[in-house]
Amino acid sequence: MMKSPTVLAVGGAYIERRGQVLGAFVPAASNPGTMREDVGGAVFNALRCAVRRGVSGSLLSVRGGDVLADMVARAVAAAGIADLSAVFLDRTTPSNTTILDGDGALIAGLADMALYDLALAKQIRRAKVREAISTADAVLCDANLPSAALERLVTLAAGKPVFGLAVSPDKAARLAPVLGSLALAFMDQREAGALAAVGVDAAEQDIIDGLRRAGLNGGVVKADDGPVLGFDAAGTFSILPPKKVADGAADALAGATVAALLRGLTLRAALRDGVAAAMLAIESAELMPVFTAADFADALAVVPEARDLA
C-alpha cells in the first residue's frame, strides 16, 4: 500500500462562532439569524479536509487553559490529527466570530487572536516541531503566524513544499517576506489585491501579474462570485464553480487542493478537487463537513475543466 503523504500544519485552531442572517441583511439593526459555535481556524480546517482526502496530518497551534481549549483538543483528536500544540494556562483560547449574509458571504468579523502573536513564533523553535518538519512531506501554514515565525518556518522547511493561507486582507501582508519560498498561496480577491498592491477591482490578469511581481510562483485566488484563478510555472487558468465559493468554503478548497497536489496532480487538476470540496462545504451546515468518496466523486463530476486565462 502506498504511504500517505504527511503534512505538518502550523497556525490557527480556535473557536469559530458563525452567525448567519436569515433574509436580507439590514445594517445597524438587529437581524434575525442563527449562531453556531464550532472549532475552526484556516489551517486546521484545511488540514481536516486534506486528511479526508488521504493525507496524514499533524498540527502545531497554541491555546489557552480554559474550557474552550478542551473543545479544540477534542476536535483535533476526532479529525485523526496528531496534536503538537502548546497550552498556556493563564491565557484564553483564541476565537473568531463572523457574521454572514443569507448567501454565506462575510458581513463582519471579530478576531481575538492575540495568543498567536505572543506564542506561536516561540513554538517553532521546539525540538519536537523541528523533528516534525523534517519528517513531513509538506508544510501548511496560515497568516495567523507573525512574519518572523513564517520566515523561520520556511527556513526549517527548506526543500519541502510550503503552502500558505492568507486568512484576511490585513494578515495577508505577513506572507510578503516569504512569498518566493511558497509552493502555493491561497487567498481571496481582497487578500490577493493587498499582496499584489492592486485595487480590489483590478482585472484578473493584473492581479496575477502583481502577485508574480511580488515574488509568488504559484497561487489560487477565489472570488465570492466568479471563477477561481490559478497560476504556476505552467500558466494561468480559471475554473468557474457551479456554485459560489463563499468564505466558509475557502479552507476546504485549500485542503483538498493540497492533498491532490501531494498525490502528484498538476495544479489545474488539483484545483478541480478543491472546488469540489468547496461545493460540499457550501451544501453542508457543518463548518467542515464529512463527505464520502461517492459524495466527492459526484461533486467533482460537475466541476468544469480549467480554462486558460485570456
PDB file of C-alpha atoms in Angstrom:
ATOM      1  CA  MET A   1       0.000   0.000   0.000  1.00  0.00           C
ATOM      2  CA  MET A   2       1.300   3.456  -0.931  1.00  0.00           C
ATOM      3  CA  LYS A   3       2.257   5.594   2.054  1.00  0.00           C
ATOM      4  CA  SER A   4       0.014   8.612   2.673  1.00  0.00           C
ATOM      5  CA  PRO A   5       1.735  11.970   2.243  1.00  0.00           C
ATOM      6  CA  THR A   6       2.313  13.684   5.582  1.00  0.00           C
ATOM      7  CA  VAL A   7       1.550  17.351   6.233  1.00  0.00           C
ATOM      8  CA  LEU A   8       2.517  19.487   9.221  1.00  0.00           C
ATOM      9  CA  ALA A   9       0.058  22.358   9.655  1.00  0.00           C
ATOM     10  CA  VAL A  10       1.088  25.413  11.667  1.00  0.00           C
ATOM     11  CA  GLY A  11      -1.324  28.184  12.608  1.00  0.00           C
ATOM     12  CA  GLY A  12      -4.864  28.728  13.781  1.00  0.00           C
ATOM     13  CA  ALA A  13      -7.088  26.172  15.527  1.00  0.00           C
ATOM     14  CA  TYR A  14      -9.636  28.078  17.544  1.00  0.00           C
ATOM     15  CA  ILE A  15     -13.268  28.585  18.435  1.00  0.00           C
ATOM     16  CA  GLU A  16     -15.285  29.662  15.436  1.00  0.00           C
ATOM     17  CA  ARG A  17     -18.580  31.405  16.089  1.00  0.00           C
ATOM     18  CA  ARG A  18     -20.537  31.769  12.888  1.00  0.00           C
ATOM     19  CA  GLY A  19     -23.722  33.766  12.689  1.00  0.00           C
ATOM     20  CA  GLN A  20     -25.851  33.828   9.555  1.00  0.00           C
ATOM     21  CA  VAL A  21     -28.578  36.320   8.799  1.00  0.00           C
ATOM     22  CA  LEU A  22     -31.971  34.988   7.783  1.00  0.00           C
ATOM     23  CA  GLY A  23     -33.293  37.082   4.934  1.00  0.00           C
ATOM     24  CA  ALA A  24     -31.879  40.404   3.772  1.00  0.00           C
ATOM     25  CA  PHE A  25     -29.208  41.992   5.986  1.00  0.00           C
ATOM     26  CA  VAL A  26     -30.103  45.377   7.468  1.00  0.00           C
ATOM     27  CA  PRO A  27     -27.077  47.411   8.683  1.00  0.00           C
ATOM     28  CA  ALA A  28     -27.129  48.995  12.161  1.00  0.00           C
ATOM     29  CA  ALA A  29     -30.102  46.854  13.179  1.00  0.00           C
ATOM     30  CA  SER A  30     -30.861  43.606  14.971  1.00  0.00           C
ATOM     31  CA  ASN A  31     -31.131  40.951  12.273  1.00  0.00           C
ATOM     32  CA  PRO A  32     -32.834  37.584  12.816  1.00  0.00           C
ATOM     33  CA  GLY A  33     -30.465  34.701  12.251  1.00  0.00           C
ATOM     34  CA  THR A  34     -28.649  31.709  13.685  1.00  0.00           C
ATOM     35  CA  MET A  35     -25.378  31.336  15.604  1.00  0.00           C
ATOM     36  CA  ARG A  36     -23.188  28.228  15.681  1.00  0.00           C
ATOM     37  CA  GLU A  37     -20.091  27.520  17.723  1.00  0.00           C
ATOM     38  CA  ASP A  38     -17.521  25.051  16.466  1.00  0.00           C
ATOM     39  CA  VAL A  39     -13.786  24.513  16.256  1.00  0.00           C
ATOM     40  CA  GLY A  40     -12.239  26.070  13.190  1.00  0.00           C
ATOM     41  CA  GLY A  41      -9.236  28.028  12.030  1.00  0.00           C
ATOM     42  CA  ALA A  42      -7.910  28.344   8.491  1.00  0.00           C
ATOM     43  CA  VAL A  43      -5.034  25.900   8.754  1.00  0.00           C
ATOM     44  CA  PHE A  44      -6.964  23.410  10.908  1.00  0.00           C
ATOM     45  CA  ASN A  45      -9.951  23.403   8.564  1.00  0.00           C
ATOM     46  CA  ALA A  46      -7.712  22.966   5.535  1.00  0.00           C
ATOM     47  CA  LEU A  47      -5.815  20.129   7.214  1.00  0.00           C
ATOM     48  CA  ARG A  48      -9.055  18.372   8.185  1.00  0.00           C
ATOM     49  CA  CYS A  49     -10.150  18.411   4.563  1.00  0.00           C
ATOM     50  CA  ALA A  50      -6.735  17.218   3.379  1.00  0.00           C
ATOM     51  CA  VAL A  51      -6.897  14.318   5.856  1.00  0.00           C
ATOM     52  CA  ARG A  52     -10.302  13.338   4.459  1.00  0.00           C
ATOM     53  CA  ARG A  53      -8.649  13.247   1.061  1.00  0.00           C
ATOM     54  CA  GLY A  54      -5.962  10.783   2.173  1.00  0.00           C
ATOM     55  CA  VAL A  55      -3.263  12.884   3.842  1.00  0.00           C
ATOM     56  CA  SER A  56      -1.747  12.127   7.263  1.00  0.00           C
ATOM     57  CA  GLY A  57      -1.604  15.299   9.324  1.00  0.00           C
ATOM     58  CA  SER A  58      -0.143  16.863  12.445  1.00  0.00           C
ATOM     59  CA  LEU A  59      -0.944  20.285  13.883  1.00  0.00           C
ATOM     60  CA  LEU A  60       1.051  22.899  15.741  1.00  0.00           C
ATOM     61  CA  SER A  61      -1.035  25.635  17.329  1.00  0.00           C
ATOM     62  CA  VAL A  62      -1.471  27.284  20.737  1.00  0.00           C
ATOM     63  CA  ARG A  63      -4.494  27.557  23.018  1.00  0.00           C
ATOM     64  CA  GLY A  64      -5.422  28.724  26.491  1.00  0.00           C
ATOM     65  CA  GLY A  65      -6.159  26.924  29.734  1.00  0.00           C
ATOM     66  CA  ASP A  66      -9.942  27.304  29.553  1.00  0.00           C
ATOM     67  CA  VAL A  67     -12.853  25.015  28.737  1.00  0.00           C
ATOM     68  CA  LEU A  68     -12.733  26.147  25.102  1.00  0.00           C
ATOM     69  CA  ALA A  69      -9.280  24.606  24.826  1.00  0.00           C
ATOM     70  CA  ASP A  70     -10.821  21.222  25.590  1.00  0.00           C
ATOM     71  CA  MET A  71     -13.191  21.695  22.647  1.00  0.00           C
ATOM     72  CA  VAL A  72     -10.234  22.363  20.366  1.00  0.00           C
ATOM     73  CA  ALA A  73      -8.262  19.359  21.642  1.00  0.00           C
ATOM     74  CA  ARG A  74     -11.243  17.033  21.148  1.00  0.00           C
ATOM     75  CA  ALA A  75     -11.814  18.302  17.609  1.00  0.00           C
ATOM     76  CA  VAL A  76      -8.166  17.747  16.665  1.00  0.00           C
ATOM     77  CA  ALA A  77      -8.282  14.201  18.035  1.00  0.00           C
ATOM     78  CA  ALA A  78     -11.615  13.458  16.343  1.00  0.00           C
ATOM     79  CA  ALA A  79     -10.130  14.523  12.994  1.00  0.00           C
ATOM     80  CA  GLY A  80      -7.351  11.936  13.329  1.00  0.00           C
ATOM     81  CA  ILE A  81      -4.669  14.618  13.513  1.00  0.00           C
ATOM     82  CA  ALA A  82      -1.585  14.397  15.728  1.00  0.00           C
ATOM     83  CA  ASP A  83      -1.622  17.355  18.128  1.00  0.00           C
ATOM     84  CA  LEU A  84       1.695  19.133  18.766  1.00  0.00           C
ATOM     85  CA  SER A  85       0.045  22.234  20.209  1.00  0.00           C
ATOM     86  CA  ALA A  86       1.064  24.069  23.383  1.00  0.00           C
ATOM     87  CA  VAL A  87      -1.309  25.120  26.166  1.00  0.00           C
ATOM     88  CA  PHE A  88      -0.919  28.372  28.123  1.00  0.00           C
ATOM     89  CA  LEU A  89      -2.887  28.007  31.341  1.00  0.00           C
ATOM     90  CA  ASP A  90      -3.045  31.745  32.054  1.00  0.00           C
ATOM     91  CA  ARG A  91      -4.439  32.665  28.611  1.00  0.00           C
ATOM     92  CA  THR A  92      -7.771  32.366  26.830  1.00  0.00           C
ATOM     93  CA  THR A  93      -8.176  30.259  23.721  1.00  0.00           C
ATOM     94  CA  PRO A  94      -8.319  32.335  20.511  1.00  0.00           C
ATOM     95  CA  SER A  95     -11.670  32.764  18.827  1.00  0.00           C
ATOM     96  CA  ASN A  96     -13.141  34.233  15.685  1.00  0.00           C
ATOM     97  CA  THR A  97     -16.706  35.479  15.320  1.00  0.00           C
ATOM     98  CA  THR A  98     -18.101  36.033  11.832  1.00  0.00           C
ATOM     99  CA  ILE A  99     -21.457  37.249  10.600  1.00  0.00           C
ATOM    100  CA  LEU A 100     -22.525  36.012   7.163  1.00  0.00           C
ATOM    101  CA  ASP A 101     -25.356  37.089   4.910  1.00  0.00           C
ATOM    102  CA  GLY A 102     -28.007  34.696   3.677  1.00  0.00           C
ATOM    103  CA  ASP A 103     -25.749  33.537   0.815  1.00  0.00           C
ATOM    104  CA  GLY A 104     -22.771  32.846   3.079  1.00  0.00           C
ATOM    105  CA  ALA A 105     -20.755  35.972   2.211  1.00  0.00           C
ATOM    106  CA  LEU A 106     -18.918  37.726   5.032  1.00  0.00           C
ATOM    107  CA  ILE A 107     -20.548  40.832   6.540  1.00  0.00           C
ATOM    108  CA  ALA A 108     -18.204  41.369   9.512  1.00  0.00           C
ATOM    109  CA  GLY A 109     -15.787  39.510  11.748  1.00  0.00           C
ATOM    110  CA  LEU A 110     -14.149  39.863  15.153  1.00  0.00           C
ATOM    111  CA  ALA A 111     -10.861  38.019  15.711  1.00  0.00           C
ATOM    112  CA  ASP A 112      -9.463  37.519  19.234  1.00  0.00           C
ATOM    113  CA  MET A 113      -6.083  36.106  18.217  1.00  0.00           C
ATOM    114  CA  ALA A 114      -3.505  37.822  20.451  1.00  0.00           C
ATOM    115  CA  LEU A 115      -2.138  34.494  21.736  1.00  0.00           C
ATOM    116  CA  TYR A 116      -0.858  33.603  18.264  1.00  0.00           C
ATOM    117  CA  ASP A 117       1.246  36.750  18.036  1.00  0.00           C
ATOM    118  CA  LEU A 118       2.525  36.167  21.550  1.00  0.00           C
ATOM    119  CA  ALA A 119       3.397  32.488  21.447  1.00  0.00           C
ATOM    120  CA  LEU A 120       3.446  30.805  18.044  1.00  0.00           C
ATOM    121  CA  ALA A 121       6.879  32.010  16.969  1.00  0.00           C
ATOM    122  CA  LYS A 122       8.500  30.503  20.068  1.00  0.00           C
ATOM    123  CA  GLN A 123       6.851  27.134  19.457  1.00  0.00           C
ATOM    124  CA  ILE A 124       8.601  26.733  16.100  1.00  0.00           C
ATOM    125  CA  ARG A 125      11.907  26.600  17.977  1.00  0.00           C
ATOM    126  CA  ARG A 126      10.909  23.427  19.861  1.00  0.00           C
ATOM    127  CA  ALA A 127      12.928  20.312  19.012  1.00  0.00           C
ATOM    128  CA  LYS A 128       9.720  18.301  18.585  1.00  0.00           C
ATOM    129  CA  VAL A 129       8.476  20.750  15.986  1.00  0.00           C
ATOM    130  CA  ARG A 130      11.777  20.770  14.102  1.00  0.00           C
ATOM    131  CA  GLU A 131      11.583  16.981  14.020  1.00  0.00           C
ATOM    132  CA  ALA A 132       8.017  17.126  12.702  1.00  0.00           C
ATOM    133  CA  ILE A 133       9.094  19.488   9.924  1.00  0.00           C
ATOM    134  CA  SER A 134      11.989  17.227   8.973  1.00  0.00           C
ATOM    135  CA  THR A 135       9.742  14.157   8.649  1.00  0.00           C
ATOM    136  CA  ALA A 136       6.794  15.850   6.878  1.00  0.00           C
ATOM    137  CA  ASP A 137       6.357  15.769   3.112  1.00  0.00           C
ATOM    138  CA  ALA A 138       4.920  19.297   3.132  1.00  0.00           C
ATOM    139  CA  VAL A 139       4.086  22.190   5.452  1.00  0.00           C
ATOM    140  CA  LEU A 140       0.790  24.064   5.531  1.00  0.00           C
ATOM    141  CA  CYS A 141       0.683  27.394   7.340  1.00  0.00           C
ATOM    142  CA  ASP A 142      -1.573  30.403   7.702  1.00  0.00           C
ATOM    143  CA  ALA A 143      -1.033  34.099   8.281  1.00  0.00           C
ATOM    144  CA  ASN A 144      -2.074  33.852  11.916  1.00  0.00           C
ATOM    145  CA  LEU A 145       1.691  33.420  12.362  1.00  0.00           C
ATOM    146  CA  PRO A 146       3.715  36.642  12.591  1.00  0.00           C
ATOM    147  CA  SER A 147       6.093  37.287   9.679  1.00  0.00           C
ATOM    148  CA  ALA A 148       9.151  36.334  11.756  1.00  0.00           C
ATOM    149  CA  ALA A 149       7.596  32.950  12.548  1.00  0.00           C
ATOM    150  CA  LEU A 150       6.729  32.379   8.892  1.00  0.00           C
ATOM    151  CA  GLU A 151      10.283  33.189   7.857  1.00  0.00           C
ATOM    152  CA  ARG A 152      11.706  30.733  10.377  1.00  0.00           C
ATOM    153  CA  LEU A 153       9.222  28.080   9.320  1.00  0.00           C
ATOM    154  CA  VAL A 154      10.118  28.243   5.611  1.00  0.00           C
ATOM    155  CA  THR A 155      13.811  28.204   6.502  1.00  0.00           C
ATOM    156  CA  LEU A 156      13.371  24.998   8.524  1.00  0.00           C
ATOM    157  CA  ALA A 157      11.252  23.505   5.730  1.00  0.00           C
ATOM    158  CA  ALA A 158      13.814  24.219   3.008  1.00  0.00           C
ATOM    159  CA  GLY A 159      13.456  21.681   0.226  1.00  0.00           C
ATOM    160  CA  LYS A 160       9.831  20.823   1.080  1.00  0.00           C
ATOM    161  CA  PRO A 161       6.725  22.451  -0.407  1.00  0.00           C
ATOM    162  CA  VAL A 162       5.189  25.085   1.865  1.00  0.00           C
ATOM    163  CA  PHE A 163       1.561  26.096   1.269  1.00  0.00           C
ATOM    164  CA  GLY A 164       0.274  29.362   2.735  1.00  0.00           C
ATOM    165  CA  LEU A 165      -3.221  30.606   3.589  1.00  0.00           C
ATOM    166  CA  ALA A 166      -3.675  34.388   3.575  1.00  0.00           C
ATOM    167  CA  VAL A 167      -6.519  34.405   6.211  1.00  0.00           C
ATOM    168  CA  SER A 168      -7.533  38.098   5.830  1.00  0.00           C
ATOM    169  CA  PRO A 169      -6.522  41.231   3.889  1.00  0.00           C
ATOM    170  CA  ASP A 170      -4.713  42.634   6.932  1.00  0.00           C
ATOM    171  CA  LYS A 171      -2.873  39.430   7.809  1.00  0.00           C
ATOM    172  CA  ALA A 172      -2.042  38.619   4.189  1.00  0.00           C
ATOM    173  CA  ALA A 173       0.804  41.152   4.387  1.00  0.00           C
ATOM    174  CA  ARG A 174       2.572  38.799   6.804  1.00  0.00           C
ATOM    175  CA  LEU A 175       3.168  36.423   3.882  1.00  0.00           C
ATOM    176  CA  ALA A 176       5.002  39.083   1.858  1.00  0.00           C
ATOM    177  CA  PRO A 177       8.535  38.247   3.118  1.00  0.00           C
ATOM    178  CA  VAL A 178       8.124  34.544   2.281  1.00  0.00           C
ATOM    179  CA  LEU A 179       6.147  34.645  -0.977  1.00  0.00           C
ATOM    180  CA  GLY A 180       9.134  33.486  -3.004  1.00  0.00           C
ATOM    181  CA  SER A 181       9.542  30.442  -0.741  1.00  0.00           C
ATOM    182  CA  LEU A 182       5.927  29.253  -1.011  1.00  0.00           C
ATOM    183  CA  ALA A 183       4.913  26.469  -3.363  1.00  0.00           C
ATOM    184  CA  LEU A 184       1.425  27.941  -3.440  1.00  0.00           C
ATOM    185  CA  ALA A 185      -0.612  30.595  -1.629  1.00  0.00           C
ATOM    186  CA  PHE A 186      -4.391  30.544  -1.235  1.00  0.00           C
ATOM    187  CA  MET A 187      -6.233  33.857  -0.985  1.00  0.00           C
ATOM    188  CA  ASP A 188      -9.429  35.649  -1.858  1.00  0.00           C
ATOM    189  CA  GLN A 189      -9.642  38.656  -4.150  1.00  0.00           C
ATOM    190  CA  ARG A 190      -9.197  41.199  -1.353  1.00  0.00           C
ATOM    191  CA  GLU A 191      -6.173  39.367   0.084  1.00  0.00           C
ATOM    192  CA  ALA A 192      -4.680  38.996  -3.386  1.00  0.00           C
ATOM    193  CA  GLY A 193      -5.141  42.713  -4.000  1.00  0.00           C
ATOM    194  CA  ALA A 194      -3.288  43.511  -0.784  1.00  0.00           C
ATOM    195  CA  LEU A 195      -0.351  41.273  -1.710  1.00  0.00           C
ATOM    196  CA  ALA A 196      -0.267  42.352  -5.354  1.00  0.00           C
ATOM    197  CA  ALA A 197      -0.582  46.068  -4.481  1.00  0.00           C
ATOM    198  CA  VAL A 198      -3.531  46.493  -6.856  1.00  0.00           C
ATOM    199  CA  GLY A 199      -7.118  47.550  -6.264  1.00  0.00           C
ATOM    200  CA  VAL A 200      -9.825  45.055  -5.364  1.00  0.00           C
ATOM    201  CA  ASP A 201     -11.499  45.781  -8.708  1.00  0.00           C
ATOM    202  CA  ALA A 202      -8.350  45.089 -10.737  1.00  0.00           C
ATOM    203  CA  ALA A 203      -8.609  42.798 -13.733  1.00  0.00           C
ATOM    204  CA  GLU A 204      -7.808  39.131 -13.181  1.00  0.00           C
ATOM    205  CA  GLN A 205      -4.572  39.251 -15.184  1.00  0.00           C
ATOM    206  CA  ASP A 206      -3.462  42.403 -13.351  1.00  0.00           C
ATOM    207  CA  ILE A 207      -3.900  40.604 -10.025  1.00  0.00           C
ATOM    208  CA  ILE A 208      -1.865  37.622 -11.220  1.00  0.00           C
ATOM    209  CA  ASP A 209       0.841  39.867 -12.674  1.00  0.00           C
ATOM    210  CA  GLY A 210       1.047  41.776  -9.387  1.00  0.00           C
ATOM    211  CA  LEU A 211       1.381  38.573  -7.380  1.00  0.00           C
ATOM    212  CA  ARG A 212       4.158  37.356  -9.663  1.00  0.00           C
ATOM    213  CA  ARG A 213       5.968  40.679  -9.278  1.00  0.00           C
ATOM    214  CA  ALA A 214       5.664  40.284  -5.505  1.00  0.00           C
ATOM    215  CA  GLY A 215       7.601  37.019  -5.811  1.00  0.00           C
ATOM    216  CA  LEU A 216       4.821  34.411  -5.713  1.00  0.00           C
ATOM    217  CA  ASN A 217       5.452  31.486  -8.052  1.00  0.00           C
ATOM    218  CA  GLY A 218       2.059  29.836  -7.694  1.00  0.00           C
ATOM    219  CA  GLY A 219      -1.279  30.823  -6.255  1.00  0.00           C
ATOM    220  CA  VAL A 220      -5.020  30.340  -6.056  1.00  0.00           C
ATOM    221  CA  VAL A 221      -7.361  33.326  -5.931  1.00  0.00           C
ATOM    222  CA  LYS A 222     -11.052  32.885  -5.283  1.00  0.00           C
ATOM    223  CA  ALA A 223     -13.832  35.403  -5.678  1.00  0.00           C
ATOM    224  CA  ASP A 224     -17.089  35.229  -3.752  1.00  0.00           C
ATOM    225  CA  ASP A 225     -18.993  35.267  -7.025  1.00  0.00           C
ATOM    226  CA  GLY A 226     -16.894  34.316 -10.029  1.00  0.00           C
ATOM    227  CA  PRO A 227     -14.146  31.996 -11.233  1.00  0.00           C
ATOM    228  CA  VAL A 228     -11.337  30.589  -9.126  1.00  0.00           C
ATOM    229  CA  LEU A 229      -7.993  31.639 -10.591  1.00  0.00           C
ATOM    230  CA  GLY A 230      -4.883  29.506 -10.533  1.00  0.00           C
ATOM    231  CA  PHE A 231      -1.364  30.143 -11.719  1.00  0.00           C
ATOM    232  CA  ASP A 232       2.027  28.454 -11.607  1.00  0.00           C
ATOM    233  CA  ALA A 233       5.011  27.955 -13.903  1.00  0.00           C
ATOM    234  CA  ALA A 234       2.774  26.147 -16.399  1.00  0.00           C
ATOM    235  CA  GLY A 235       0.480  29.135 -16.912  1.00  0.00           C
ATOM    236  CA  THR A 236      -2.635  30.918 -15.678  1.00  0.00           C
ATOM    237  CA  PHE A 237      -6.142  29.491 -15.768  1.00  0.00           C
ATOM    238  CA  SER A 238      -9.586  29.746 -14.228  1.00  0.00           C
ATOM    239  CA  ILE A 239     -12.315  27.365 -13.099  1.00  0.00           C
ATOM    240  CA  LEU A 240     -15.899  28.584 -12.837  1.00  0.00           C
ATOM    241  CA  PRO A 241     -17.538  26.748  -9.905  1.00  0.00           C
ATOM    242  CA  PRO A 242     -21.115  25.583 -10.440  1.00  0.00           C
ATOM    243  CA  LYS A 243     -21.868  27.225  -7.069  1.00  0.00           C
ATOM    244  CA  LYS A 244     -20.455  30.352  -5.463  1.00  0.00           C
ATOM    245  CA  VAL A 245     -17.387  29.583  -3.316  1.00  0.00           C
ATOM    246  CA  ALA A 246     -18.162  31.700  -0.234  1.00  0.00           C
ATOM    247  CA  ASP A 247     -15.691  32.458   2.567  1.00  0.00           C
ATOM    248  CA  GLY A 248     -16.750  29.453   4.637  1.00  0.00           C
ATOM    249  CA  ALA A 249     -15.639  27.078   1.870  1.00  0.00           C
ATOM    250  CA  ALA A 250     -12.181  28.541   1.172  1.00  0.00           C
ATOM    251  CA  ASP A 251     -10.386  26.307   3.677  1.00  0.00           C
ATOM    252  CA  ALA A 252     -11.928  23.162   2.204  1.00  0.00           C
ATOM    253  CA  LEU A 253     -10.796  24.308  -1.239  1.00  0.00           C
ATOM    254  CA  ALA A 254      -7.225  24.738   0.010  1.00  0.00           C
ATOM    255  CA  GLY A 255      -7.088  21.410   1.859  1.00  0.00           C
ATOM    256  CA  ALA A 256      -8.393  19.302  -0.996  1.00  0.00           C
ATOM    257  CA  THR A 257      -6.136  21.072  -3.490  1.00  0.00           C
ATOM    258  CA  VAL A 258      -3.052  20.435  -1.347  1.00  0.00           C
ATOM    259  CA  ALA A 259      -3.965  16.764  -0.919  1.00  0.00           C
ATOM    260  CA  ALA A 260      -4.327  16.369  -4.686  1.00  0.00           C
ATOM    261  CA  LEU A 261      -1.014  18.129  -5.362  1.00  0.00           C
ATOM    262  CA  LEU A 262       0.735  15.773  -2.940  1.00  0.00           C
ATOM    263  CA  ARG A 263      -0.725  12.838  -4.875  1.00  0.00           C
ATOM    264  CA  GLY A 264       1.094  14.159  -7.955  1.00  0.00           C
ATOM    265  CA  LEU A 265      -1.709  16.008  -9.750  1.00  0.00           C
ATOM    266  CA  THR A 266      -1.000  19.219 -11.641  1.00  0.00           C
ATOM    267  CA  LEU A 267      -2.423  22.427 -10.181  1.00  0.00           C
ATOM    268  CA  ARG A 268      -5.073  22.509 -12.920  1.00  0.00           C
ATOM    269  CA  ALA A 269      -6.330  19.071 -11.932  1.00  0.00           C
ATOM    270  CA  ALA A 270      -5.821  19.560  -8.188  1.00  0.00           C
ATOM    271  CA  LEU A 271      -7.834  22.765  -8.112  1.00  0.00           C
ATOM    272  CA  ARG A 272     -10.841  20.898  -9.518  1.00  0.00           C
ATOM    273  CA  ASP A 273     -10.627  18.702  -6.407  1.00  0.00           C
ATOM    274  CA  GLY A 274     -10.514  21.877  -4.320  1.00  0.00           C
ATOM    275  CA  VAL A 275     -13.606  23.312  -5.977  1.00  0.00           C
ATOM    276  CA  ALA A 276     -15.465  20.016  -5.442  1.00  0.00           C
ATOM    277  CA  ALA A 277     -14.636  20.078  -1.714  1.00  0.00           C
ATOM    278  CA  ALA A 278     -15.713  23.719  -1.501  1.00  0.00           C
ATOM    279  CA  MET A 279     -19.070  22.839  -3.041  1.00  0.00           C
ATOM    280  CA  LEU A 280     -19.613  20.120  -0.439  1.00  0.00           C
ATOM    281  CA  ALA A 281     -18.745  22.626   2.300  1.00  0.00           C
ATOM    282  CA  ILE A 282     -21.286  25.114   0.931  1.00  0.00           C
ATOM    283  CA  GLU A 283     -24.017  22.464   0.883  1.00  0.00           C
ATOM    284  CA  SER A 284     -23.393  21.417   4.493  1.00  0.00           C
ATOM    285  CA  ALA A 285     -24.474  23.129   7.705  1.00  0.00           C
ATOM    286  CA  GLU A 286     -21.211  21.951   9.299  1.00  0.00           C
ATOM    287  CA  LEU A 287     -18.112  24.138   9.431  1.00  0.00           C
ATOM    288  CA  MET A 288     -16.062  21.322   7.873  1.00  0.00           C
ATOM    289  CA  PRO A 289     -18.437  18.661   6.539  1.00  0.00           C
ATOM    290  CA  VAL A 290     -17.893  14.924   6.493  1.00  0.00           C
ATOM    291  CA  PHE A 291     -18.255  13.510   2.997  1.00  0.00           C
ATOM    292  CA  THR A 292     -17.861  10.073   1.458  1.00  0.00           C
ATOM    293  CA  ALA A 293     -15.791   9.163  -1.581  1.00  0.00           C
ATOM    294  CA  ALA A 294     -19.041   8.865  -3.531  1.00  0.00           C
ATOM    295  CA  ASP A 295     -20.141  12.342  -2.429  1.00  0.00           C
ATOM    296  CA  PHE A 296     -16.816  13.730  -3.575  1.00  0.00           C
ATOM    297  CA  ALA A 297     -16.956  11.933  -6.918  1.00  0.00           C
ATOM    298  CA  ASP A 298     -20.444  13.328  -7.569  1.00  0.00           C
ATOM    299  CA  ALA A 299     -19.293  16.856  -6.762  1.00  0.00           C
ATOM    300  CA  LEU A 300     -16.152  16.542  -8.890  1.00  0.00           C
ATOM    301  CA  ALA A 301     -18.182  15.330 -11.852  1.00  0.00           C
ATOM    302  CA  VAL A 302     -19.906  18.711 -12.207  1.00  0.00           C
ATOM    303  CA  VAL A 303     -16.759  20.836 -11.829  1.00  0.00           C
ATOM    304  CA  PRO A 304     -15.718  22.131 -15.266  1.00  0.00           C
ATOM    305  CA  GLU A 305     -12.236  21.747 -16.649  1.00  0.00           C
ATOM    306  CA  ALA A 306      -9.766  24.587 -16.202  1.00  0.00           C
ATOM    307  CA  ARG A 307      -9.663  27.198 -18.970  1.00  0.00           C
ATOM    308  CA  ASP A 308      -6.651  29.278 -19.947  1.00  0.00           C
ATOM    309  CA  LEU A 309      -6.937  32.886 -18.843  1.00  0.00           C
ATOM    310  CA  ALA A 310      -7.172  35.073 -21.906  1.00  0.00           C
TER     311      ALA A 310
END
